[in-house]
Amino acid sequence: MTSRFVAAAVAAFSLTAVLPAAAQGVKIGILNDQSGVYADYGGKSSIEAAKIAAEEFGGTVLGGKIEIVSADHQNKPDLAVSIARKWYDTESVDMITELTTSSVALAVQEVTKEKKKINIVVGAASSALTGASCSPYGFHWAFDTHALAVGTGGALVKAGGDSWFFLTADYAFGHALEKDTSDVVKANGGKVLGAVRHPLNSSDFSSFLLQAQASKAKVIGLANAGADTINSVKQAAEFGIVAGGQKLAGLLLTASEVHGLGLKAAQGLVLTESFYWDLNDKTRAFSEKFYKRTGRMPSMIQAGTYSSTLSYLKAVKAAGTKDSDAVVKKLKELPVDDSFTSGGKVQANGRMVADLYLFEVKKPEESKRDWDYYKLLAKVPGSTAYPSAKDSGCPLTK
């Protein structure tokens, strides 16, 4: 009896040993603003960008399906945290990306650290994400406030814009962008004459713009984004601010906002982006694919979401598992070479370092086709745009 039981057990074990490992696959969550001030900035089009990445990867990883889910956090950190916890605890989400809005991204990054899951921030800008608030499981793609300050702020000061006044969104992102740009302006010999802060999703900027105009600053730095930037620029035109000799600096401006403004209103704006659809053959190929699905060219947020998704999938494949610690190791080892950027490297603090570009928005008569918006002024090397991990303030690198 005993010998027959042992023989049966051995046979069962042998059969199990030759069976393939269970298919796993991964589930990726796109968490962003899909209905508010940043709906065009990233929004639902970022979901399509992630789907393109999954399709290009082949649709499967670790023998299972790649699934993309999404939710609208409405720019509310408490709602975003609730969604992230539900995704991680009951819906088997492995990684969250996009995360527009710095207050949201910082809150969700704390949840992912607690759960030992991975988040890759694209749409939020605060450099604190890989600085003082860095996480072993947190990454930051595409740009941050430090890089935008170096690109746009540094260039305008060197071009003679040596006095600044800031129009700032009154939350973590705006504060960080104002501070980082102020530091760059002062380091290059310029002066900051003042700042005024406005609520997120404002409709009336008149009192703020009148203060900026009265400052007589050569440059008015718009430390805001999305619809707030569009409304700031439109209302500045009504007050004749640019016509009066002051220059507007769109410190976080993407092709989506330029499209919303139109070239007549946006012409002459100087801005920094890490992606433009017409940079090279790879950016054009991805962008035409994106355009067919969405009816618009991608911004650096949408292209960055494509890249963050693809990089995560490559890291999972290379690790041979979706265990977070193993995938984190591969994310920091593998180069980032895709339609978003070439030669990108991930630092120990989770900051993905790649080149950015300084652009000037074309005049209407200079544009030759739909979405032909930018003139390239200069490349901003990633090594110049971002601090090293050691100098970032991230406690993990001490």
Coordinates of N, CA and C in Angstrom, one line a residue, residues 219-383:
V219 N 10.7 89.1 -18.5 CA 10.1 87.8 -18.8 C 9.0 87.5 -17.7
I220 N 7.9 87.1 -18.2 CA 6.8 86.6 -17.3 C 6.8 85.1 -17.4
G221 N 7.3 84.4 -16.4 CA 7.4 82.9 -16.4 C 6.0 82.3 -16.0
L222 N 5.5 81.5 -16.9 CA 4.2 80.8 -16.6 C 4.5 79.5 -16.0
A223 N 4.5 79.4 -14.7 CA 4.7 78.2 -13.9 C 3.4 77.5 -13.7
N224 N 2.8 77.2 -14.8 CA 1.5 76.4 -14.8 C 1.5 75.5 -16.0
A225 N 0.3 74.9 -16.3 CA 0.3 73.9 -17.4 C -1.1 73.7 -17.9
G226 N -1.3 73.0 -19.0 CA -2.6 72.6 -19.5 C -3.4 73.8 -19.8
A227 N -4.7 73.8 -19.5 CA -5.7 74.8 -19.8 C -5.3 76.1 -19.0
D228 N -4.6 76.0 -17.9 CA -4.2 77.2 -17.2 C -3.2 78.0 -18.0
T229 N -2.3 77.3 -18.7 CA -1.3 78.0 -19.6 C -2.1 78.6 -20.8
I230 N -3.0 77.9 -21.4 CA -3.7 78.4 -22.5 C -4.5 79.7 -22.2
N231 N -5.2 79.7 -21.0 CA -5.9 80.9 -20.6 C -5.0 82.0 -20.2
S232 N -3.8 81.7 -19.6 CA -2.9 82.8 -19.3 C -2.4 83.5 -20.6
V233 N -2.0 82.7 -21.6 CA -1.5 83.3 -22.8 C -2.6 84.1 -23.5
K234 N -3.8 83.5 -23.6 CA -4.9 84.2 -24.3 C -5.2 85.6 -23.7
Q235 N -5.2 85.5 -22.3 CA -5.6 86.8 -21.6 C -4.4 87.8 -21.6
A236 N -3.2 87.3 -21.6 CA -2.0 88.2 -21.7 C -2.1 89.0 -23.0
A237 N -2.6 88.3 -24.1 CA -2.7 89.0 -25.4 C -3.7 90.1 -25.3
E238 N -4.8 89.8 -24.6 CA -5.9 90.9 -24.4 C -5.3 92.1 -23.7
F239 N -4.4 91.9 -22.8 CA -3.8 93.0 -22.1 C -2.6 93.7 -22.8
G240 N -2.2 93.1 -24.0 CA -1.2 93.7 -24.7 C 0.2 93.5 -24.1
I241 N 0.4 92.5 -23.3 CA 1.6 92.3 -22.6 C 2.8 92.1 -23.5
V242 N 2.7 91.2 -24.4 CA 3.8 90.9 -25.4 C 4.0 92.1 -26.3
A243 N 2.9 92.7 -26.7 CA 3.0 93.8 -27.6 C 3.7 95.0 -26.9
G244 N 3.6 95.0 -25.6 CA 4.2 96.1 -24.8 C 5.7 95.8 -24.5
G245 N 6.2 94.7 -24.9 CA 7.6 94.5 -24.8 C 8.1 93.4 -23.8
Q246 N 7.1 92.9 -23.0 CA 7.5 91.8 -22.1 C 7.3 90.4 -22.9
K247 N 8.1 89.4 -22.4 CA 8.1 88.1 -23.1 C 7.5 87.1 -22.2
L248 N 6.6 86.2 -22.7 CA 6.0 85.1 -22.0 C 6.9 83.9 -22.2
A249 N 7.2 83.2 -21.0 CA 7.9 82.0 -21.1 C 7.0 80.9 -20.6
G250 N 6.6 80.0 -21.5 CA 5.8 78.8 -21.2 C 6.7 77.7 -20.6
L251 N 6.8 77.7 -19.3 CA 7.7 76.8 -18.6 C 7.4 75.3 -18.7
L252 N 6.1 75.1 -18.8 CA 5.6 73.7 -19.1 C 4.6 73.8 -20.2
L253 N 5.0 73.8 -21.4 CA 4.1 73.9 -22.5 C 4.4 72.8 -23.5
T254 N 3.4 72.1 -24.0 CA 3.5 71.0 -24.9 C 2.8 71.4 -26.2
A255 N 3.0 70.5 -27.2 CA 2.3 70.7 -28.5 C 0.8 70.7 -28.3
S256 N 0.3 70.0 -27.3 CA -1.2 70.0 -27.1 C -1.7 71.4 -26.8
E257 N -1.0 72.1 -25.9 CA -1.4 73.5 -25.6 C -1.2 74.4 -26.7
V258 N -0.1 74.3 -27.5 CA 0.1 75.1 -28.6 C -1.0 74.9 -29.6
H259 N -1.4 73.7 -29.8 CA -2.6 73.4 -30.7 C -3.8 74.1 -30.2
G260 N -4.1 74.0 -28.9 CA -5.2 74.6 -28.3 C -5.2 76.2 -28.5
L261 N -4.0 76.7 -28.4 CA -3.9 78.2 -28.5 C -4.0 78.7 -30.0
G262 N -3.4 77.8 -30.9 CA -3.3 78.3 -32.3 C -2.0 79.1 -32.4
L263 N -1.5 79.1 -33.6 CA -0.2 79.8 -33.8 C -0.3 81.3 -33.7
K264 N -1.4 81.8 -34.0 CA -1.5 83.3 -33.9 C -1.3 83.8 -32.5
A265 N -1.8 83.0 -31.5 CA -1.7 83.4 -30.1 C -0.3 82.9 -29.5
A266 N 0.1 81.7 -30.0 CA 1.3 81.1 -29.4 C 2.6 81.5 -30.0
Q267 N 2.6 82.1 -31.2 CA 3.8 82.4 -32.0 C 4.9 83.1 -31.1
G268 N 6.1 82.7 -31.2 CA 7.2 83.3 -30.5 C 7.5 82.8 -29.1
L269 N 6.5 82.0 -28.6 CA 6.8 81.4 -27.2 C 8.0 80.4 -27.3
V270 N 8.8 80.5 -26.3 CA 10.0 79.6 -26.2 C 9.7 78.6 -25.1
L271 N 10.0 77.3 -25.4 CA 9.6 76.2 -24.5 C 10.6 75.1 -24.7
T272 N 10.6 74.2 -23.7 CA 11.4 73.0 -23.7 C 10.6 71.8 -23.7
E273 N 10.8 70.8 -24.6 CA 10.2 69.5 -24.6 C 11.2 68.4 -24.8
S274 N 10.9 67.2 -24.4 CA 11.8 66.1 -24.6 C 11.4 65.3 -25.8
F275 N 10.3 65.7 -26.5 CA 9.8 65.0 -27.7 C 9.1 66.0 -28.6
Y276 N 9.3 65.8 -29.9 CA 8.5 66.5 -30.9 C 8.3 65.6 -32.0
W277 N 7.1 65.5 -32.5 CA 6.7 64.5 -33.5 C 7.6 64.6 -34.8
D278 N 8.1 65.7 -35.1 CA 8.8 65.9 -36.4 C 10.3 66.0 -36.2
L279 N 10.9 65.4 -35.1 CA 12.3 65.4 -34.9 C 13.1 64.6 -35.8
N280 N 12.6 63.3 -36.0 CA 13.4 62.4 -36.8 C 12.5 61.3 -37.3
D281 N 13.0 60.3 -38.1 CA 12.2 59.3 -38.7 C 11.4 58.4 -37.6
K282 N 12.1 58.2 -36.5 CA 11.4 57.3 -35.5 C 10.3 58.1 -34.8
T283 N 10.5 59.4 -34.5 CA 9.4 60.1 -33.9 C 8.2 60.3 -34.9
R284 N 8.5 60.5 -36.2 CA 7.5 60.6 -37.2 C 6.7 59.3 -37.3
A285 N 7.4 58.2 -37.4 CA 6.7 56.9 -37.5 C 5.7 56.7 -36.4
F286 N 6.2 56.8 -35.2 CA 5.3 56.6 -34.0 C 4.1 57.6 -34.0
S287 N 4.4 58.9 -34.3 CA 3.4 59.9 -34.3 C 2.3 59.8 -35.3
E288 N 2.7 59.3 -36.5 CA 1.7 59.0 -37.5 C 0.8 57.9 -37.1
K289 N 1.3 56.9 -36.5 CA 0.5 55.8 -35.9 C -0.4 56.3 -34.8
F290 N 0.1 57.2 -34.0 CA -0.7 57.8 -32.9 C -1.8 58.6 -33.5
Y291 N -1.5 59.4 -34.5 CA -2.4 60.3 -35.2 C -3.6 59.6 -35.8
K292 N -3.3 58.4 -36.4 CA -4.4 57.6 -37.0 C -5.4 57.2 -35.9
R293 N -5.0 57.0 -34.7 CA -5.8 56.5 -33.6 C -6.5 57.6 -32.8
T294 N -5.9 58.8 -32.8 CA -6.4 59.8 -31.9 C -6.8 61.1 -32.6
G295 N -6.3 61.3 -33.9 CA -6.6 62.5 -34.6 C -5.7 63.7 -34.2
R296 N -4.6 63.4 -33.5 CA -3.7 64.5 -33.0 C -2.3 63.9 -32.9
M297 N -1.3 64.8 -33.0 CA 0.0 64.4 -32.8 C 0.3 64.3 -31.3
P298 N 1.2 63.4 -30.9 CA 1.5 63.2 -29.4 C 2.3 64.4 -28.8
S299 N 2.0 64.7 -27.6 CA 2.9 65.6 -26.8 C 4.0 64.7 -26.2
M300 N 4.9 65.4 -25.4 CA 5.9 64.6 -24.8 C 5.3 63.8 -23.6
I301 N 4.2 64.1 -23.1 CA 3.5 63.3 -22.1 C 3.0 62.0 -22.7
Q302 N 2.3 62.1 -23.8 CA 1.8 60.9 -24.4 C 2.9 60.0 -25.0
A303 N 3.9 60.6 -25.6 CA 5.0 59.8 -26.1 C 5.8 59.2 -25.0
G304 N 5.9 60.0 -23.9 CA 6.6 59.5 -22.7 C 5.9 58.3 -22.0
T305 N 4.5 58.3 -22.1 CA 3.8 57.2 -21.6 C 4.0 55.9 -22.4
Y306 N 4.1 56.1 -23.7 CA 4.5 55.0 -24.6 C 5.8 54.5 -24.2
S307 N 6.8 55.3 -23.9 CA 8.1 54.9 -23.6 C 8.2 54.2 -22.2
S308 N 7.5 54.8 -21.2 CA 7.5 54.2 -19.9 C 6.9 52.8 -19.9
T309 N 5.8 52.6 -20.7 CA 5.2 51.3 -20.8 C 6.1 50.3 -21.5
L310 N 6.7 50.7 -22.6 CA 7.6 49.8 -23.3 C 8.8 49.5 -22.5
S311 N 9.4 50.4 -21.8 CA 10.5 50.2 -20.9 C 10.2 49.2 -19.8
Y312 N 9.0 49.4 -19.2 CA 8.6 48.4 -18.2 C 8.5 47.0 -18.7
L313 N 7.9 46.9 -19.9 CA 7.7 45.6 -20.5 C 9.1 44.9 -20.8
K314 N 10.0 45.7 -21.3 CA 11.3 45.2 -21.6 C 12.0 44.7 -20.4
A315 N 11.8 45.5 -19.3 CA 12.5 45.1 -18.0 C 11.9 43.8 -17.4
V316 N 10.5 43.7 -17.5 CA 9.9 42.4 -17.1 C 10.4 41.2 -17.9
K317 N 10.5 41.4 -19.2 CA 11.0 40.3 -20.0 C 12.5 40.0 -19.7
A318 N 13.3 41.0 -19.5 CA 14.7 40.7 -19.1 C 14.8 40.1 -17.8
A319 N 14.0 40.5 -16.8 CA 14.0 39.9 -15.5 C 13.5 38.5 -15.4
G320 N 12.6 38.2 -16.4 CA 12.0 36.8 -16.4 C 10.9 36.7 -15.3
T321 N 10.5 37.8 -14.7 CA 9.5 37.8 -13.6 C 9.0 39.2 -13.5
K322 N 7.8 39.3 -12.9 CA 7.3 40.7 -12.6 C 7.5 41.1 -11.1
D323 N 8.4 40.3 -10.4 CA 8.8 40.7 -9.1 C 9.4 42.1 -9.1
S324 N 8.9 43.0 -8.3 CA 9.2 44.4 -8.4 C 10.7 44.7 -8.2
D325 N 11.4 44.0 -7.3 CA 12.8 44.3 -7.1 C 13.6 43.8 -8.3
A326 N 13.3 42.7 -8.9 CA 14.0 42.3 -10.1 C 13.8 43.2 -11.2
V327 N 12.5 43.7 -11.4 CA 12.2 44.6 -12.5 C 12.9 45.9 -12.3
V328 N 12.9 46.4 -11.1 CA 13.6 47.7 -10.8 C 15.0 47.6 -11.2
K329 N 15.7 46.5 -10.9 CA 17.1 46.3 -11.2 C 17.3 46.4 -12.8
K330 N 16.4 45.8 -13.5 CA 16.5 45.8 -15.0 C 16.2 47.2 -15.6
L331 N 15.2 47.9 -15.0 CA 14.9 49.2 -15.4 C 16.1 50.2 -15.3
K332 N 16.9 50.0 -14.3 CA 18.0 50.8 -14.0 C 19.3 50.3 -14.8
E333 N 19.2 49.2 -15.4 CA 20.3 48.6 -16.2 C 20.1 48.9 -17.7
L334 N 18.9 48.7 -18.2 CA 18.6 48.8 -19.6 C 18.6 50.2 -20.2
P335 N 19.2 50.4 -21.4 CA 19.1 51.7 -22.0 C 17.7 52.0 -22.5
V336 N 17.3 53.2 -22.6 CA 16.0 53.6 -23.2 C 16.2 54.0 -24.6
D337 N 15.9 53.1 -25.5 CA 16.0 53.4 -27.0 C 14.7 53.0 -27.6
D338 N 13.9 54.0 -28.0 CA 12.6 53.8 -28.6 C 12.2 55.0 -29.4
S339 N 11.0 55.1 -29.8 CA 10.5 56.2 -30.6 C 10.4 57.5 -29.8
F340 N 10.5 57.4 -28.5 CA 10.5 58.6 -27.7 C 11.9 59.3 -27.6
T341 N 12.9 58.4 -27.3 CA 14.2 59.0 -27.2 C 15.3 57.9 -27.5
S342 N 16.5 58.3 -27.6 CA 17.6 57.4 -27.9 C 18.7 57.7 -26.8
G343 N 19.3 56.6 -26.3 CA 20.4 56.7 -25.4 C 20.0 57.2 -24.0
G344 N 18.7 57.0 -23.6 CA 18.3 57.3 -22.3 C 18.9 56.4 -21.2
K345 N 19.2 56.9 -20.1 CA 19.7 56.1 -19.0 C 19.0 56.4 -17.7
V346 N 18.7 55.4 -16.9 CA 18.0 55.5 -15.6 C 19.0 55.6 -14.5
Q347 N 18.9 56.6 -13.7 CA 19.8 56.8 -12.6 C 19.4 56.0 -11.4
A348 N 20.2 56.0 -10.4 CA 19.9 55.2 -9.2 C 18.7 55.8 -8.4
N349 N 18.4 57.0 -8.6 CA 17.3 57.7 -8.0 C 16.0 57.5 -8.7
G350 N 16.0 56.8 -9.9 CA 14.8 56.6 -10.7 C 14.6 57.6 -11.8
R351 N 15.5 58.6 -11.9 CA 15.3 59.6 -12.9 C 15.8 59.1 -14.3
M352 N 15.0 59.1 -15.3 CA 15.4 58.7 -16.6 C 16.0 60.0 -17.3
V353 N 17.3 59.9 -17.6 CA 18.0 61.0 -18.2 C 18.1 60.9 -19.7
A354 N 17.6 61.8 -20.4 CA 17.7 61.9 -21.9 C 17.7 63.3 -22.3
D355 N 18.1 63.6 -23.6 CA 18.2 65.0 -24.1 C 16.8 65.6 -24.2
L356 N 16.8 66.9 -24.0 CA 15.6 67.7 -24.2 C 15.9 68.7 -25.3
Y357 N 14.9 69.5 -25.8 CA 15.1 70.4 -26.9 C 14.4 71.7 -26.6
L358 N 15.1 72.8 -27.0 CA 14.6 74.1 -26.8 C 13.9 74.5 -28.2
F359 N 12.7 74.9 -28.1 CA 11.9 75.2 -29.3 C 11.4 76.7 -29.2
E360 N 11.1 77.2 -30.4 CA 10.3 78.4 -30.5 C 9.1 78.1 -31.4
V361 N 7.9 78.6 -30.9 CA 6.7 78.4 -31.7 C 6.7 79.2 -33.0
K362 N 6.4 78.6 -34.1 CA 6.5 79.3 -35.4 C 5.4 80.3 -35.6
K363 N 5.6 81.3 -36.5 CA 4.6 82.2 -36.9 C 3.6 81.4 -37.8
P364 N 2.4 81.9 -37.9 CA 1.4 81.1 -38.8 C 1.9 80.9 -40.2
E365 N 2.6 81.9 -40.8 CA 3.0 81.8 -42.1 C 4.2 80.9 -42.3
E366 N 4.9 80.5 -41.2 CA 6.0 79.6 -41.3 C 5.6 78.1 -41.2
S367 N 4.4 77.9 -40.8 CA 3.9 76.5 -40.7 C 3.4 75.9 -42.0
K368 N 3.9 74.7 -42.3 CA 3.6 74.2 -43.7 C 2.5 73.1 -43.6
R369 N 2.1 72.7 -42.5 CA 1.1 71.6 -42.4 C 0.5 71.6 -41.0
D370 N -0.6 70.9 -40.8 CA -1.2 70.7 -39.5 C -0.2 70.2 -38.5
W371 N -0.1 70.7 -37.3 CA 0.8 70.4 -36.3 C 2.3 70.7 -36.5
D372 N 2.5 71.5 -37.6 CA 3.9 72.0 -37.8 C 4.1 73.3 -37.0
Y373 N 4.5 73.1 -35.8 CA 4.5 74.2 -34.8 C 5.8 74.8 -34.4
Y374 N 6.9 73.9 -34.4 CA 8.1 74.3 -33.7 C 9.3 74.6 -34.6
K375 N 10.1 75.5 -34.2 CA 11.5 75.7 -34.8 C 12.5 75.2 -33.7
L376 N 13.4 74.3 -34.0 CA 14.4 73.9 -33.1 C 15.5 74.9 -32.9
L377 N 15.6 75.3 -31.6 CA 16.7 76.3 -31.3 C 18.0 75.7 -30.8
A378 N 17.8 74.6 -30.0 CA 19.0 74.0 -29.4 C 18.7 72.7 -28.8
K379 N 19.6 71.8 -28.7 CA 19.5 70.6 -27.9 C 20.0 70.9 -26.5
V380 N 19.3 70.3 -25.5 CA 19.7 70.5 -24.1 C 20.1 69.1 -23.6
P381 N 21.4 68.8 -23.5 CA 21.9 67.5 -23.1 C 21.3 67.1 -21.8
G382 N 20.9 65.8 -21.7 CA 20.4 65.3 -20.4 C 21.3 65.5 -19.2
S383 N 22.6 65.4 -19.5 CA 23.6 65.5 -18.4 C 23.6 67.0 -17.9

